[in-house]
Coordinates of C-alpha atoms (C1' of nucleotides) in Angstrom, one line a residue:
Chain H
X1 CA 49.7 -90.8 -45.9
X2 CA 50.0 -92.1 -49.4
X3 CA 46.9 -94.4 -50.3
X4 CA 49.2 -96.2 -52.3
X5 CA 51.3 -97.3 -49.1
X6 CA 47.8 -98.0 -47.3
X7 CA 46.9 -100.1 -50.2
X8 CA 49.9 -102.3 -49.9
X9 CA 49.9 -102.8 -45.9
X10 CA 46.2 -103.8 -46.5
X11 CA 48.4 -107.3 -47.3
X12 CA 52.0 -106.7 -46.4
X13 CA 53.3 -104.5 -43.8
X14 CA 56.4 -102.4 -44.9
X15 CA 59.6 -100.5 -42.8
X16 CA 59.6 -97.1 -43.1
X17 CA 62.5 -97.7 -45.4
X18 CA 60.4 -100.2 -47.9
X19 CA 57.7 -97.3 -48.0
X20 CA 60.1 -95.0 -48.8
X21 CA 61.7 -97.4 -51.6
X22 CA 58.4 -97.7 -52.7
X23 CA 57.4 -94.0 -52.9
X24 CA 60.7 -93.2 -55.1
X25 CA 59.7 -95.9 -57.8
X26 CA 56.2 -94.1 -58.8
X27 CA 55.0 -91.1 -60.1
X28 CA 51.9 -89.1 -59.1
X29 CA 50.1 -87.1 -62.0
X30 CA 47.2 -85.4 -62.5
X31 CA 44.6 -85.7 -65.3
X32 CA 41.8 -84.1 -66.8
X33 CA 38.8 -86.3 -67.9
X34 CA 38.8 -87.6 -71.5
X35 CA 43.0 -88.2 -71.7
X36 CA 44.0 -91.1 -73.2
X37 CA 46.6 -92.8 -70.6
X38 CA 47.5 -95.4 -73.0
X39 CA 45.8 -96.2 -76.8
X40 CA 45.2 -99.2 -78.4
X41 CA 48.2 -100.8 -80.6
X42 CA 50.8 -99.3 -77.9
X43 CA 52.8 -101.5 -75.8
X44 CA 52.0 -100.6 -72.0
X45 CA 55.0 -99.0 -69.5
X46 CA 53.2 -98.8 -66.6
X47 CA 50.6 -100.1 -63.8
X48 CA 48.0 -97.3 -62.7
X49 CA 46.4 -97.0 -59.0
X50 CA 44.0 -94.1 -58.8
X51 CA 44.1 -91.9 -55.8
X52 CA 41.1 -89.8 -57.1
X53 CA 38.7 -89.5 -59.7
X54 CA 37.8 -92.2 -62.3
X55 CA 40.0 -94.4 -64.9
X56 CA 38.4 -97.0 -67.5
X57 CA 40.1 -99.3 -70.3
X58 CA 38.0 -100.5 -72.7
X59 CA 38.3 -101.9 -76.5
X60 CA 37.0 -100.7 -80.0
X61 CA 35.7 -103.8 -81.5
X62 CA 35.9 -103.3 -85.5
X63 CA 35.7 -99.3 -85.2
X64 CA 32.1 -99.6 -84.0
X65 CA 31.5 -100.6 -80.6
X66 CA 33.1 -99.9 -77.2
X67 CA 33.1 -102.9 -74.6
X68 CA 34.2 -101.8 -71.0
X69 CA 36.8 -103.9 -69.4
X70 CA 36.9 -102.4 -66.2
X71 CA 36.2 -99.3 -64.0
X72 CA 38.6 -98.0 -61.3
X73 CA 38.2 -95.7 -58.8
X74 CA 39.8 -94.5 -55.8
X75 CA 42.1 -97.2 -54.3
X76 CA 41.8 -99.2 -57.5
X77 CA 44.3 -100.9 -59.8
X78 CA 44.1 -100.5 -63.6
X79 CA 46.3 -101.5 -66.5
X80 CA 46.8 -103.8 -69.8
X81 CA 47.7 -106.6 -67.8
X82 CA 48.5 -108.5 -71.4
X83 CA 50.5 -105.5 -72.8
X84 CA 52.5 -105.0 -69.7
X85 CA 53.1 -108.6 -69.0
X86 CA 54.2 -109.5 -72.7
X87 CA 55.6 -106.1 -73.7
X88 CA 53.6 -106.8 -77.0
X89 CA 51.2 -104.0 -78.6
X90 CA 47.5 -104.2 -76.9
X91 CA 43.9 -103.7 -77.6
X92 CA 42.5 -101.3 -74.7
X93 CA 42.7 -97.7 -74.5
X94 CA 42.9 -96.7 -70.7
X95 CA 41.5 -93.4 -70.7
X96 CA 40.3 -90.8 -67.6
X97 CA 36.8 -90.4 -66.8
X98 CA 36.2 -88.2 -64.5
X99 CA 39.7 -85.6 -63.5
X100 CA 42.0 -87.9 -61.7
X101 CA 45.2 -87.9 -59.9
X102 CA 46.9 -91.5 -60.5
X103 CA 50.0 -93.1 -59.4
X104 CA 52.2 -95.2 -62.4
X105 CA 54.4 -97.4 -61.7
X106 CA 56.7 -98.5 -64.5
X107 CA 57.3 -102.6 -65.3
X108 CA 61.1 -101.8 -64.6
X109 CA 60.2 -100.6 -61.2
X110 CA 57.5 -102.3 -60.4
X111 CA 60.8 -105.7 -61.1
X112 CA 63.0 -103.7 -59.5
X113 CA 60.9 -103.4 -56.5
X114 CA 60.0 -107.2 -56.6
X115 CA 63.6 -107.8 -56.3
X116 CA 64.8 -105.1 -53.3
X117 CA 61.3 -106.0 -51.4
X118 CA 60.5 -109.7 -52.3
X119 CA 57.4 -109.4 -49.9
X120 CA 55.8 -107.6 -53.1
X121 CA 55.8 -110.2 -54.8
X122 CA 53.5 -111.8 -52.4
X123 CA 51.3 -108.7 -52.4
X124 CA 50.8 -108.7 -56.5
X125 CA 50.0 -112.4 -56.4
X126 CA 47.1 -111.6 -54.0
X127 CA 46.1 -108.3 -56.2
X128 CA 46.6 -110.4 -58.9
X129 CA 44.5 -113.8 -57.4
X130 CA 41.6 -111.4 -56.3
X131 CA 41.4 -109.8 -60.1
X132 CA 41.1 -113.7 -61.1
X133 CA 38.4 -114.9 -59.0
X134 CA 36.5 -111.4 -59.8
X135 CA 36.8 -112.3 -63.7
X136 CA 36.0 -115.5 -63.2
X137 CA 32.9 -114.6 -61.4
X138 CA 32.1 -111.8 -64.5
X139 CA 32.8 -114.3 -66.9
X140 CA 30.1 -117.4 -65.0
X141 CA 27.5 -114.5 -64.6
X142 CA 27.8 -113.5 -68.5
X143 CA 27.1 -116.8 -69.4
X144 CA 24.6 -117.7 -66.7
X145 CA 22.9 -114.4 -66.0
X146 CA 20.3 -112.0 -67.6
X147 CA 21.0 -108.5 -68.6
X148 CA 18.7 -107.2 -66.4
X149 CA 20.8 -109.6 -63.1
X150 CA 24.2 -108.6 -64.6
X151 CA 22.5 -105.1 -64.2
X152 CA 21.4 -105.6 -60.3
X153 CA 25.0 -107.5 -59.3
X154 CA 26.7 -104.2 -61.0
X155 CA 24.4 -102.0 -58.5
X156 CA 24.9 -103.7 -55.5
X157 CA 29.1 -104.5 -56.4
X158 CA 29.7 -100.6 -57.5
X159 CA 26.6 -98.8 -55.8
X160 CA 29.2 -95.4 -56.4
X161 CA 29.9 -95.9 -59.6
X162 CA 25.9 -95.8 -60.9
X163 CA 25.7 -92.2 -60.4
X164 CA 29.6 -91.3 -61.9
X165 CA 29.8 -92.7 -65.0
X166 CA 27.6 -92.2 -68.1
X167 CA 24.9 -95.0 -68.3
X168 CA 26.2 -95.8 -71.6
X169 CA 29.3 -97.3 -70.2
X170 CA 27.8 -99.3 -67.6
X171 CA 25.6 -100.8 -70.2
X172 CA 28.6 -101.6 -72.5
X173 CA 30.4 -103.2 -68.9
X174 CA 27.3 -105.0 -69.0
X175 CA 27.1 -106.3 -72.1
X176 CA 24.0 -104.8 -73.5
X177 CA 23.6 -101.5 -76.1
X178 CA 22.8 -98.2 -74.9
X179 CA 19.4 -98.7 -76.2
X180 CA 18.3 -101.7 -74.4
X181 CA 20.2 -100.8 -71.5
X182 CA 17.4 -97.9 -71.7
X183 CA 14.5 -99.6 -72.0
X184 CA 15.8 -102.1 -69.8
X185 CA 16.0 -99.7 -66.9
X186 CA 12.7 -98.1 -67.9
X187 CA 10.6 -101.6 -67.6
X188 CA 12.7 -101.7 -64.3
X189 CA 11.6 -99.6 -62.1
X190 CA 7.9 -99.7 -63.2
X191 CA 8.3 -102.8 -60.9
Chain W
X1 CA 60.9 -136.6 -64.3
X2 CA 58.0 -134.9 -62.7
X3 CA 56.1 -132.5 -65.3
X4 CA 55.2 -130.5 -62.2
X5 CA 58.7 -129.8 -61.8
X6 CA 59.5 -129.0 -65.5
X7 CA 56.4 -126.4 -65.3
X8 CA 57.5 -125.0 -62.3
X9 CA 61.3 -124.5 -63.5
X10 CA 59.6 -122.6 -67.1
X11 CA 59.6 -119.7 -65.0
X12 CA 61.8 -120.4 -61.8
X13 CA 64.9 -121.9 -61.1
X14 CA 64.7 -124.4 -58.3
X15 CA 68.3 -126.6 -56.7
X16 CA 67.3 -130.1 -55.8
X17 CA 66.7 -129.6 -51.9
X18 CA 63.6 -127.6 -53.3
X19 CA 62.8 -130.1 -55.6
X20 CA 62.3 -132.7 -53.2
X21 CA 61.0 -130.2 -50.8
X22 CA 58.1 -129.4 -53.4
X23 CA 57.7 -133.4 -54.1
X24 CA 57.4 -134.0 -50.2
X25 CA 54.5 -131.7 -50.4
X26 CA 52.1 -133.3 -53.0
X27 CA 50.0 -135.8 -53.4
X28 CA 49.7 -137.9 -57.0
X29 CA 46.5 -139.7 -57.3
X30 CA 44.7 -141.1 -60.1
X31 CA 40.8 -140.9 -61.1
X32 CA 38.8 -142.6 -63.5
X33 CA 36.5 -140.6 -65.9
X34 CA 33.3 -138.7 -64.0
X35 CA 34.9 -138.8 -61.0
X36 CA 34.1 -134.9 -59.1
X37 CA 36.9 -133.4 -57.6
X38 CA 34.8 -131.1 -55.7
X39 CA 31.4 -130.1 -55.4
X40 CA 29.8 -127.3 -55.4
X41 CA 28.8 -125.9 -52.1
X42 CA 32.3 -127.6 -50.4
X43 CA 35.3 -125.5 -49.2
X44 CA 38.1 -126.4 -51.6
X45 CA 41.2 -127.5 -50.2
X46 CA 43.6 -128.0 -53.3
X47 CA 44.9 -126.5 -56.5
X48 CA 45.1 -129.8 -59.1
X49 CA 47.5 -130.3 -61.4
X50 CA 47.2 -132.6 -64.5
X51 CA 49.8 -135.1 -65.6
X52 CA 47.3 -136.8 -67.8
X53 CA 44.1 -137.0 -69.0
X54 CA 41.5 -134.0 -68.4
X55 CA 39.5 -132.5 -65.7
X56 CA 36.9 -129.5 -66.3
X57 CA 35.4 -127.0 -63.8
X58 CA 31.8 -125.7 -64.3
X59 CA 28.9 -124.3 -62.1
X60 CA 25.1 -125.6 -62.3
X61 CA 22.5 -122.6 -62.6
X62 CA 19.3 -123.3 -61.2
X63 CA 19.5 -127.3 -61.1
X64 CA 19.7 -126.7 -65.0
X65 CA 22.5 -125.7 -67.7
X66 CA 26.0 -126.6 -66.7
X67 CA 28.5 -124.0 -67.7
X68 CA 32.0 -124.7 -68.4
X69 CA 34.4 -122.3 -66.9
X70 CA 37.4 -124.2 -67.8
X71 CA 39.5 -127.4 -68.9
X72 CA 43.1 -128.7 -67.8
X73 CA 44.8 -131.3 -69.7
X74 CA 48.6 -132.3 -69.2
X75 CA 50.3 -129.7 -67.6
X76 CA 47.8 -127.3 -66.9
X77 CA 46.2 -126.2 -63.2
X78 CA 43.2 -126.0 -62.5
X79 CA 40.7 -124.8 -58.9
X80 CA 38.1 -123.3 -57.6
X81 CA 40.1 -120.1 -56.8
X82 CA 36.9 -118.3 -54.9
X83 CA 36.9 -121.1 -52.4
X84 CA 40.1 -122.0 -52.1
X85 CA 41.2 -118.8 -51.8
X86 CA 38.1 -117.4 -49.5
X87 CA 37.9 -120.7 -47.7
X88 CA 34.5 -120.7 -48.3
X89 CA 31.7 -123.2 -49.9
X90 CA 32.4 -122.0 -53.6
X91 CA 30.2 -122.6 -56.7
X92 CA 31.8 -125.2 -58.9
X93 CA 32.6 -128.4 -59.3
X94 CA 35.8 -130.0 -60.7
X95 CA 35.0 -133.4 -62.4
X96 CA 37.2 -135.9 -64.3
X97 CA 36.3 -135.4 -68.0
X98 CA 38.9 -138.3 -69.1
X99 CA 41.1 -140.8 -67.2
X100 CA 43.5 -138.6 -65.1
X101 CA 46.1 -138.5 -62.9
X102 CA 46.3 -135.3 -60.5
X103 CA 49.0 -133.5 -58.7
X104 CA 47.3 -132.3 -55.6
X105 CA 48.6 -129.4 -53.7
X106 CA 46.9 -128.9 -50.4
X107 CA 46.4 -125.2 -49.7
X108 CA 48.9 -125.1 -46.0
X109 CA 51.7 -127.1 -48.2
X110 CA 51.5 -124.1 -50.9
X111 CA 51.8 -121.5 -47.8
X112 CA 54.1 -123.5 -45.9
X113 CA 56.3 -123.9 -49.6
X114 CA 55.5 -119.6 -50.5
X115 CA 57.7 -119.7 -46.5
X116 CA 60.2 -122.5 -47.4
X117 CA 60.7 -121.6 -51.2
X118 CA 59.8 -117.5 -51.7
X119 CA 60.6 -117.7 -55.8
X120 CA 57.4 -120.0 -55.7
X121 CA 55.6 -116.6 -54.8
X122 CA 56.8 -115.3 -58.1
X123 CA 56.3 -118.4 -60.0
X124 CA 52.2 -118.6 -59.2
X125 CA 52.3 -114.8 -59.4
X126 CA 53.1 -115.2 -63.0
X127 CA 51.0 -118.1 -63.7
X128 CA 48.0 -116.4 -61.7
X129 CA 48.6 -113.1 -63.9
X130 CA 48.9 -115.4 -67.4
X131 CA 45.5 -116.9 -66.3
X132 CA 43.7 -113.2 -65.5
X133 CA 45.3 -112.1 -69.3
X134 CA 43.6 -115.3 -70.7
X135 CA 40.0 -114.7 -68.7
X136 CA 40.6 -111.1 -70.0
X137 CA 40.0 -111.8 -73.1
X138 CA 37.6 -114.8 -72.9
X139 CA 35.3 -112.0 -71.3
X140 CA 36.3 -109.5 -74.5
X141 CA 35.6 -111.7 -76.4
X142 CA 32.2 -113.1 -74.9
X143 CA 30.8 -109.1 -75.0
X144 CA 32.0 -108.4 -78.4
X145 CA 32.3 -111.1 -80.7
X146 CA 29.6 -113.9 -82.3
X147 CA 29.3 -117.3 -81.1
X148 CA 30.8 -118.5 -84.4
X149 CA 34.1 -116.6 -84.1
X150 CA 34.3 -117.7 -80.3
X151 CA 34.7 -121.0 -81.6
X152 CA 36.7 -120.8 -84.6
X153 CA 39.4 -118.8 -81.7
X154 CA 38.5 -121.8 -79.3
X155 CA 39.9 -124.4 -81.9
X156 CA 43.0 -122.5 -82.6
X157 CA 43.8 -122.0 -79.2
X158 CA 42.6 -125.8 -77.8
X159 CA 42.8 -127.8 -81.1
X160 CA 43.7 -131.0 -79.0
X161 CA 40.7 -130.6 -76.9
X162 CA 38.1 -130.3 -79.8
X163 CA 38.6 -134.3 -80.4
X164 CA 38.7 -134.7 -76.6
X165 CA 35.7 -133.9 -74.9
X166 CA 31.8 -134.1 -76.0
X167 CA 30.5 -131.3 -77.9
X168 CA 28.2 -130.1 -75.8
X169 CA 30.9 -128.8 -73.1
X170 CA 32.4 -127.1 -76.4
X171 CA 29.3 -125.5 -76.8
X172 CA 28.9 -124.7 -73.0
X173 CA 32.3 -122.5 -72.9
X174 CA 31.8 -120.8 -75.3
X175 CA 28.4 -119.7 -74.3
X176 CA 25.8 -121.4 -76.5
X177 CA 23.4 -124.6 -76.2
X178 CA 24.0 -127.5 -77.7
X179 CA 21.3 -127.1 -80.2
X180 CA 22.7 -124.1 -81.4
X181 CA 25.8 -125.5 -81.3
X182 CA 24.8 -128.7 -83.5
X183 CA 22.9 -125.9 -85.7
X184 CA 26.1 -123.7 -86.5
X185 CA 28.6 -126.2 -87.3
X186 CA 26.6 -127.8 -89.7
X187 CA 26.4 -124.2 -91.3
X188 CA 29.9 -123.6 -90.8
X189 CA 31.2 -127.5 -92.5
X190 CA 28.8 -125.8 -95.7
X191 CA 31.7 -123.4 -96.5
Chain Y
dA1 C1' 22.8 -158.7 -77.6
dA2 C1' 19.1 -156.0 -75.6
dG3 C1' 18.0 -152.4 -73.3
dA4 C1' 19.1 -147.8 -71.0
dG5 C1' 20.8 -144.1 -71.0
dC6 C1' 23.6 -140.3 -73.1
dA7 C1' 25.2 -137.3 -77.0
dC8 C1' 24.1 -135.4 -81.3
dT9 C1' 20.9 -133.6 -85.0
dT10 C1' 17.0 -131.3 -87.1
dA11 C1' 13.2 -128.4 -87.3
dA12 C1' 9.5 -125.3 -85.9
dC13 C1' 8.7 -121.7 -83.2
dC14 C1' 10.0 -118.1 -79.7
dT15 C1' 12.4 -114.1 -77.3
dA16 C1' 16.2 -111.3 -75.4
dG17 C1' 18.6 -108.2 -77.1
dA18 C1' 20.4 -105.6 -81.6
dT19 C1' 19.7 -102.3 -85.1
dT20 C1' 17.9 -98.2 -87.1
dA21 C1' 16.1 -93.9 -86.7
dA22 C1' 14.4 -89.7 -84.7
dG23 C1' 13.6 -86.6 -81.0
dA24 C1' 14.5 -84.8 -76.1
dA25 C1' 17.6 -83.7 -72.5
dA26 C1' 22.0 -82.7 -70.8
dT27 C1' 26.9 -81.3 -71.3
dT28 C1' 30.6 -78.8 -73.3
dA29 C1' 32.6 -75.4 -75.9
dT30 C1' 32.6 -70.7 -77.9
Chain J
dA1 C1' 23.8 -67.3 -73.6
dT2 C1' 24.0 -70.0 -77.7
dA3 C1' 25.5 -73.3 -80.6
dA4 C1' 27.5 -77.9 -80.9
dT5 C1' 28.1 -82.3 -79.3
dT6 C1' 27.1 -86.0 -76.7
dT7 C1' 23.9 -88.8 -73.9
dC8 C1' 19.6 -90.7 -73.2
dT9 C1' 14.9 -92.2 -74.6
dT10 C1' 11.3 -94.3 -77.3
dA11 C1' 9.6 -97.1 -80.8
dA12 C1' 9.5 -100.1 -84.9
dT13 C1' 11.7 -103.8 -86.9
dC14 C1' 15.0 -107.5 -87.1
dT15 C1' 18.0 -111.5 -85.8
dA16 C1' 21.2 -114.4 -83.2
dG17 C1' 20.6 -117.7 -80.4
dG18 C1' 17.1 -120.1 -77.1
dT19 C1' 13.3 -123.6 -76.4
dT20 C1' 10.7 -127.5 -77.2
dA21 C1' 10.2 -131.7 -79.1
dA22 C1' 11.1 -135.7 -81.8
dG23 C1' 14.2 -138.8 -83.8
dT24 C1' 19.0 -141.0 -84.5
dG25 C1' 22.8 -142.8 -83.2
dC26 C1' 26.3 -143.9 -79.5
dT27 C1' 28.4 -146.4 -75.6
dC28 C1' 27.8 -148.3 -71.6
dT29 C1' 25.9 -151.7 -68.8
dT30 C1' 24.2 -156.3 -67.6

DNA sequence: AAGAGCACTTAACCTAGATTAAGAAATTAT
DNA sequence: ATAATTTCTTAATCTAGGTTAAGTGCTCTT
C-alpha cells in the first residue's frame, strides 16, 4: 500500500475512491543522490513526500555558505513552502541525498484535490500546524540553546539521520561550521 | 465592523449566518499592559486575536533571559501552538506588551466552527502556512546572517513596532542582549 | 516630589564559535 | 587500482557577541 495513502489516513480516513483520486494526482520518480529537485531562483511546482532515501533543501548564503533548512526521510514532507505558496522565485535548492524514490504533487493538484476531497484541507492544516510548532521549537532552541544542546536535541529527535548524512550537514542544520562541529564532537565524547 | 471578520474574509468568503455563527463563538476582552495571557507550564486553551494594542509571546530559559518568539499588534494572531495544539503544559507565556483588546477563540469553538463552517479549515490552513513561510526564514536568517542585518530586516518588516515596545524585546527577537544591542545601534546611528 | 524600580548606555574583559590553513581519511570517478 | 574530489580533523588565530559592572535616565508609584 502507497505510504503516501498511509500518511494521509494517519489524520483523515479516505474511500477507496478518495485514495484512488489521490493516487492519480501524483507522480512517483526515482532519483539518484546529488539531483537537484528544484534550484534556487526557480518558482516551485510541486510538494515532495519521500517514500525512500533522503531529500534536503537548503540555501547558499552569498556563494559561500550552505545552511540546512530541513532533512526528510521516509514518510517525510519537503518543499519551498514560500515558493509554492506565492508562486514567486525562491532561495532553497531541494536536492537528493542519498538515491530516493519521491512522490510530487503539483500546487494545481494538490487545489484540485482540496476542492474534490475538502477533508484535505483539514489534513494539510495539521501537516502544516505540526511543521509550525516544530520551527518554532528550532527557532526558541537557536536562540536559547548551546551548539553543543542543539547537537544532543538533533541526536535524540533524528537518531537515523546521524549515521546517513555527512556530518557537515548536520553541523550546518545546526548552526555551527564543519570545523567546530568537529572539535565540538571531539571534546564530546571525551566526556 | 469586526476586524476579525474583515481578516477572515482576506482569504474566505463567509454569508452572514456564518458571520454571526463565528461572532457567537468568541469572546472580546480587554487587558491592561503586563497583564499574562498564559503562563508557562499551563495547557493553553485559546488562539488570541488583536484588535488593539500589543501582546508578545516568549519563553524563560533557566529563570534567566526572556526570549521573544513573537509580537501581535492589530490584526494579527498570536498562541502557544505546542500547547494548544498538544494540549499539553507548553513553554511560553503570552503577556500584554500595551493596552489591548483580544479576540479569544476557545480551542472546541474553533473545532466545533472547522464542523459548522469547513472554508474556515482552509482559511487557518493558509494563515498557519503564511506563519511557517515567515518562521522559515526568521530561522534562515538567524543561521546565516549577522545580528546587524537581522535588525535592519526587522525594522522594514515591523517598522510600527520599533517605536512600540522597549528595546530590549527588539534585541531579544532578534537574538542578541541588550547590551549588545545598545552597543550596535550606537555604531550603526555613526553611518 | 522622593524614592523605587526599570530601561538604556558605556566600557572593560571574556568566550563560543568563526576563519584560515594544512594534512589525513574516505568517497567517487576513471 | 589509481587519481581526483570531497569530507573530516587538528590547531593557531581572530572576532562577534556575551558578561559583568557601574552609572544615567525614565516612569511609575505613593
Amino acid at each position: 500500500m502507497e505510504l503516501i495513502i498511509q500518511n494521509i489516513e494517519k489524520i483523515v480516513s479516505l474511500s477507496e475512491q478518495e485514495k484512488e483520486l489521490i493516487l492519480s494526482k501524483i507522480e512517483i520518480r526515482k532519483y539518484k543522490a546529488k539531483t537537484v529537485l528544484l534550484n534556487d531562483g526557480e518558482v516551485s511546482k510541486y510538494s515532495y513526500f519521500v517514500n525512500s532515501g533522503i531529500l534536503r533543501s537548503f540555501n547558499i548564503n552569498d556563494n559561500i555558505a550552505e545552511h540546512v533548512l530541513h532533512f526528510a526521510c521516509e514518510g517525510w514532507w519537503i518543499g519551498d513552502m514560500y515558493s509554492l505558496l506565492s508562486q514567486k522565485p525562491g532561495n532553497l535548492f531541494i536536492e537528493v541525498n542519498e538515491e530516493a524514490e519521491v512522490v510530487l504533487l503539483s500546487k494545481e493538484n494538490q487545489e484540485e484535490l482540496y476542492l474534490r476531497i475538502p477533508k484535505l484541507e483539514r489534513f494539510f492544516r495539521i501537516l502544516t500546524e505540526n511543521s509550525l510548532v516544530a520551527h518554532q521549537e528550532r527557532l526558541m532552541d537557536n536562540l536559547s540553546l548551546s551548539a553543543e544542546e542543539r547537537f544532543e536535541k538533533f541526536c535524540s529527535k533524528y537518531p537515523t539521520l546521524i549515521q546517513r548524512v555527512p556530518q557537515k550537514q548536520i553541523a550546518s542544520y545546526i548552526g555551527v561550521t564543519p570545523e567546530f562541529f568537529s572539535k565540538m564532537k571531539a571534546k564530546m565524547l571525551k566526556k
